[in-house]
Amino acid sequence: MSDCSEDEQSPDKQLKVVIVGDGASGKTSLATRYAQSSFGKEYKQTIGVDFFLKRIVLPGETHVALQVWDIGGQTLGGAMLNNYIYGAHAVLLVYDITNSQSFDNLEDWLTIVKKSCTGKLPALALVGNKMDLDHMRAVKNEKHQKFAGEHDMSSHFISARTDDQVSLCFQKVAAQVLGVKLSKQDVDSQQPVTAEIRTHARPSPNDLPLHDTLPARRNKLPSKCHSWDELPSHSPALSGHSKSLHKAHPSQSTDLNWPSHSSHNVHPSQSDPWPSQPPKAPTKVVTAEIVTYTDLEPPRASGQSNKKSSFCSIQ
C-alpha cells in the first residue's frame, strides 16, 4: 500500500520535526519539555538522535502527530546527519541566547539542512532558547530577527526550563506546515499566566498608626501624671496591661470629660501623648474608688495581690 493511502487512513497527520543546533543549546530540554512536560537539570549529551512523539489538535479538528527528532550537537559533519534530516517537514534551528558561538554556528547547520533536502525545503524556524536568562543575553534581538528574515524562517523565543512559549512554538510550526491559520484565541490560550511579585519596604515606626507605636512607649508616664496610680483606666500607657473597675455612686456624674487615646492623633515623635491643655473640670466633684490590677510591676511574693486601691477627688 502506498504512503498516500496510509496517510488517508491514519486519524492523525504525521509530521516529522527535526531539531538541530550546537550541543548544550537546549535541544533535548526543548524536546522533553514539549513531549513529556519534564525538564532535566543536569546536562546529558545526546549521542546520535532521540525520538519523541506528541499528539496535538489544531483548529478545524485537525489531529496531528508530531515526530520530534532530537539531533545530537556533535553530529555536525557526521555521515548520518543527512539521513536524520531527510524527509523532515520542519526543522528547528536552536541556539543559546547566552552563547554567541551557538548562534554563529547556525550557518553551518543551515547549510547541512539545505544539502540534505531535495526539492522543496522544509519549514524553517529560528529558536532562541534560555529566555529565562535574558539578563545574560549575548545575541541581540536585532541579530536574531535579521538572520530569520534573510533565510525565510519563522522566529521564536522560548525557555525550556520555564516552559515559556514551548508549546506555542511547535503549534505555530505545525500550523505553518499544514496551512492552518491560528486565531488570536488559539495563540493566547498557549500563553503562560504570569504574576508580578512586588516587595515593599518595612515601614518605619514614624509611619505607623498610634496604636502600633504604643508598645514602645507603654512604660513612659505622661507628663501630667507623677505615678501610675494617677493614670486613667483607659490610658494608652496601660493598654493591654491592666483591667480597671470604676465604682461611683449612681447619683453622681461619671462623665469626667477625659479624652480617650482614640479621640486625638499624636505623632510618635511627640513626647507627650496627652493634649496640651488639661480637660475641662466637671461641674460636680466626683469621688471614685479606682481598683486596678496591673502587671507593670514585678510579681509580688506569694499571698500578696497586685491590687491597688485609692481614692481621689477630681475637681
XYZ file of N, CA and C in Angstrom, residues 16-20 85 88-94 106-107 109-117 120-127 144 147-156 169 172-174 176-177:
147
model
N 7.143 15.172 10.632
C 8.489 14.960 11.165
C 9.144 16.322 11.415
N 9.468 16.559 12.665
C 10.088 17.815 13.072
C 11.482 17.504 13.607
N 12.490 18.103 12.996
C 13.884 17.842 13.369
C 14.431 19.064 14.104
N 15.132 18.795 15.210
C 15.750 19.863 15.999
C 17.259 19.753 15.860
N 17.907 20.817 15.381
C 19.359 20.822 15.212
C 19.939 22.050 15.904
N 17.972 14.169 8.754
C 17.202 15.339 8.311
C 16.286 15.005 7.129
N 12.178 15.550 6.495
C 11.613 16.395 7.553
C 10.608 17.382 6.958
N 9.513 17.571 7.669
C 8.538 18.585 7.279
C 8.901 19.958 7.850
N 9.626 19.959 8.965
C 10.042 21.220 9.600
C 11.360 20.986 10.306
N 12.184 22.019 10.339
C 13.472 21.962 11.020
C 13.564 23.171 11.959
N 13.857 22.898 13.233
C 14.052 23.939 14.223
C 15.544 24.128 14.458
N 16.061 25.296 14.146
C 17.471 25.606 14.398
C 17.551 26.333 15.743
N 18.084 25.648 16.735
C 18.057 26.132 18.116
C 19.437 26.632 18.515
N 24.986 28.420 13.448
C 23.752 28.070 12.745
C 23.917 28.139 11.237
N 24.857 28.934 10.778
C 25.129 28.994 9.335
C 25.526 27.613 8.817
N 24.829 24.711 10.283
C 23.689 23.801 10.394
C 22.698 24.037 9.253
N 22.502 25.263 8.894
C 21.565 25.565 7.817
C 22.085 25.041 6.477
N 23.391 25.113 6.276
C 23.971 24.583 5.036
C 23.741 23.080 4.920
N 23.915 22.370 6.039
C 23.692 20.916 6.037
C 22.226 20.594 5.744
N 21.314 21.371 6.325
C 19.883 21.136 6.110
C 19.532 21.299 4.632
N 20.055 22.330 4.013
C 19.745 22.587 2.601
C 20.313 21.490 1.703
N 21.484 20.952 2.060
C 22.075 19.881 1.262
C 21.335 18.565 1.436
N 20.725 18.368 2.615
C 20.063 17.094 2.916
C 18.679 16.996 2.312
N 18.092 18.116 1.940
C 16.721 18.129 1.446
C 16.726 18.360 -0.067
N 11.730 20.900 -2.412
C 11.263 21.980 -1.546
C 11.850 21.854 -0.150
N 12.322 22.985 0.366
C 12.873 22.983 1.718
C 11.766 22.823 2.760
N 12.054 22.178 3.885
C 11.058 22.098 4.956
C 10.854 23.480 5.586
N 9.831 23.595 6.362
C 9.599 24.842 7.090
C 10.734 25.045 8.088
N 11.330 26.216 8.074
C 12.468 26.513 8.935
C 12.039 27.456 10.050
N 12.536 27.186 11.250
C 12.207 28.015 12.410
C 13.485 28.314 13.180
N 13.694 29.581 13.481
C 14.835 30.007 14.284
C 14.362 30.145 15.726
N 14.988 29.383 16.621
C 14.525 29.301 18.012
C 15.642 29.745 18.952
N 19.040 38.345 15.732
C 18.155 37.179 15.583
C 17.149 37.424 14.450
N 18.721 37.436 10.887
C 19.051 36.103 10.374
C 17.783 35.381 9.939
N 16.722 35.505 10.718
C 15.468 34.834 10.373
C 14.885 35.402 9.086
N 14.963 36.714 8.923
C 14.418 37.331 7.716
C 15.203 36.979 6.463
N 16.524 36.879 6.580
C 17.362 36.574 5.417
C 17.134 35.163 4.898
N 16.757 34.254 5.784
C 16.616 32.848 5.375
C 15.169 32.367 5.426
N 14.236 33.315 5.453
C 12.812 32.980 5.394
C 12.431 31.992 6.503
N 12.790 32.333 7.712
C 12.484 31.497 8.876
C 11.438 32.170 9.754
N 10.650 31.376 10.427
C 9.801 31.914 11.490
C 10.660 32.124 12.740
N 10.289 33.098 13.539
C 11.109 33.498 14.686
C 10.414 33.120 15.988
N 11.209 32.537 16.906
C 10.642 32.105 18.191
C 11.662 32.334 19.302
N 5.416 27.419 20.147
C 6.399 27.305 19.069
C 6.080 26.112 18.168
N 2.743 26.626 16.190
C 2.879 27.530 15.050
C 3.585 26.839 13.887
N 4.605 26.044 14.187
C 5.335 25.347 13.133
C 4.432 24.326 12.444
N 3.669 23.558 13.249
C 2.760 22.564 12.672
C 1.678 23.234 11.832
N 1.936 26.078 10.286
C 2.569 26.593 9.070
C 2.726 25.493 8.035
N 3.123 24.301 8.461
C 3.322 23.189 7.520
C 1.998 22.765 6.891
